[in-house]
Amino acid sequence: MVKWGRLITAMVTPFDEELNVDFEAASSLAIKLVEEGSTALVVTGTTGEAPTLTEDEKINLYKIIKDSVDVPVIAGVGTNNTKITIENAKAAQEAGVDGLLVVTPYYNKPDQDSLYCHFKKVAESVDLPIMLYNVPGRTGCNILPETVEKLAQIDNIKALKEASGNIIQFAEIIKRVPGDFLVYSGDDSMLLPAMSIGCYGIVSVASHVVGPEMKEMIDAFISKDTEKAKEMHLKLLNIFKNLFVIANPIPVKAALNLMGVNVGGLRLPLTEARENVLKILREDLNELGKI
């Protein structure tokens, strides 16, 4: 079983005023997240604006974050091109990361047999543990439970980030995979319901903002204090929802900036949050005592 813990944060990539990667701010943010309960960090995932980062920027981020924190660093390396995904995976491994997050190929819509072949080929190219990432709302491609079951037999495919939003699919996957294969929620609002059927933890966006509270909720559930876990879930529900009121990571970057954690703006094709979104976030952050 991989030792990535239950609260993994999918990190934003901070930019300076010229939208260059702010490596010093990235290091500071990583330290903050770990201090607030994150047990591992995903770097250059969707939340980290990976499609707009250069290869050199990604490698430098891996190295700097690895040097900054004492928890596993997982590199987002997936694309819709198997050859490029393998190149990314090898480069991340050489840079010293601890694991890989590999999203389903987007746009070209491979069928289930093709998905199996894609992930198998990537897994065979590296020695690192791999977390599959299923997010059909973004990719137009859904890994079915039977395909996850087959992929879980491959030695270094160790986990799944499941962001389908389908609790029945969640349950079917957990029913099919071996006990040492970890299934993580990819949706903050699904964490507690998913843990009730055997989900191990979360790859989170909201932990940028409410990391200590999420750790408290997870700990309460694990210690069988389900009433407290429920109360925490309901307390955090608005921020879970509103961090996705428009495309991630627009709201979470806005929330961090409102909290005084300067992570800068976004690279096109994403643009900064408008006033209607900022108003919602201010209300949520005030209610939670964050600003």
Phi, psi and omega in degrees: 000132177291150184255067181258355179073184188260340184240091180260130178260130172273100192289141166288159173256112178290142175238154174272190185294335178265009181063028165277151177298128178265092186293326178295317178294325178297317177299314180297319179295317179300316179298316179301314183297318180292319178299332183266007171120354179294133183262350175196163181231133169265126179246142181060040168269195177302315181296333178272012178057040183307322182298341183256003181266145175281165179297319179296320178299318180297312182298317179296322176298314180303313184293317182292317180293320177301320180286343188268332188228164183248029176239164180299142175247124183248125183266130171281115186236358188286143172221185175262022177230113185301318181299315180292322177300317179296318177299316177299316182297316180294320180295319179294319177299316179296329180285349172102015180290168185259347182190172183231138171254122186236109182282156173297143177302131183260157174075312184275356167051061176294149175281181187295320177296320179293321177300315179301313181296320179299305183294323178298316181297317179296315182299322181289345185273348185222168177259351185285153172292144185241138169252119172292153180226116181249112181218072188300335178296334178261327189260340187072020186217127185242125173279121180281156183305321181293331177286320175300318180302316178294316182293329180294346177279346179281132193308314187259011168267108196246346189201168177222133166262110187256112183235038177282338185075008184254105185292332177291316176298318176308308183296319180296320178296311182299324178295327188270331189273156178293162186296335181268005175265121188265130177252121179252145171285140173259004179238121180303318184290344179266355189303304184295313176303321181289322178297332180293342178247013172112002175299141187278321184186207190222140162258106201249148166261317185297338181295344169302327190253320186231043180303311180300321180293322179292320176300318179298319179295314179298313180299321179297316180296315182297325180274010175071018173269074187291333178294315178295318179300319178297315180300319180294318179301314181292325177297324185266357188301318181297315181291324175304314183288314190281345172287355177235023181293332166226182191302129170296136011256027181302308183293321184291324176294320177298317180297315179298316179298320177297329180279357181087010175262098191283111177243004175075197184266207182229152175273141173303143021272007176268145178236164186290157182299138177273174189299325180297324178287317179300323179298314179300315182293319178301317180298314180296315182292324175296315180299326181272359180073028183267340174223000000 
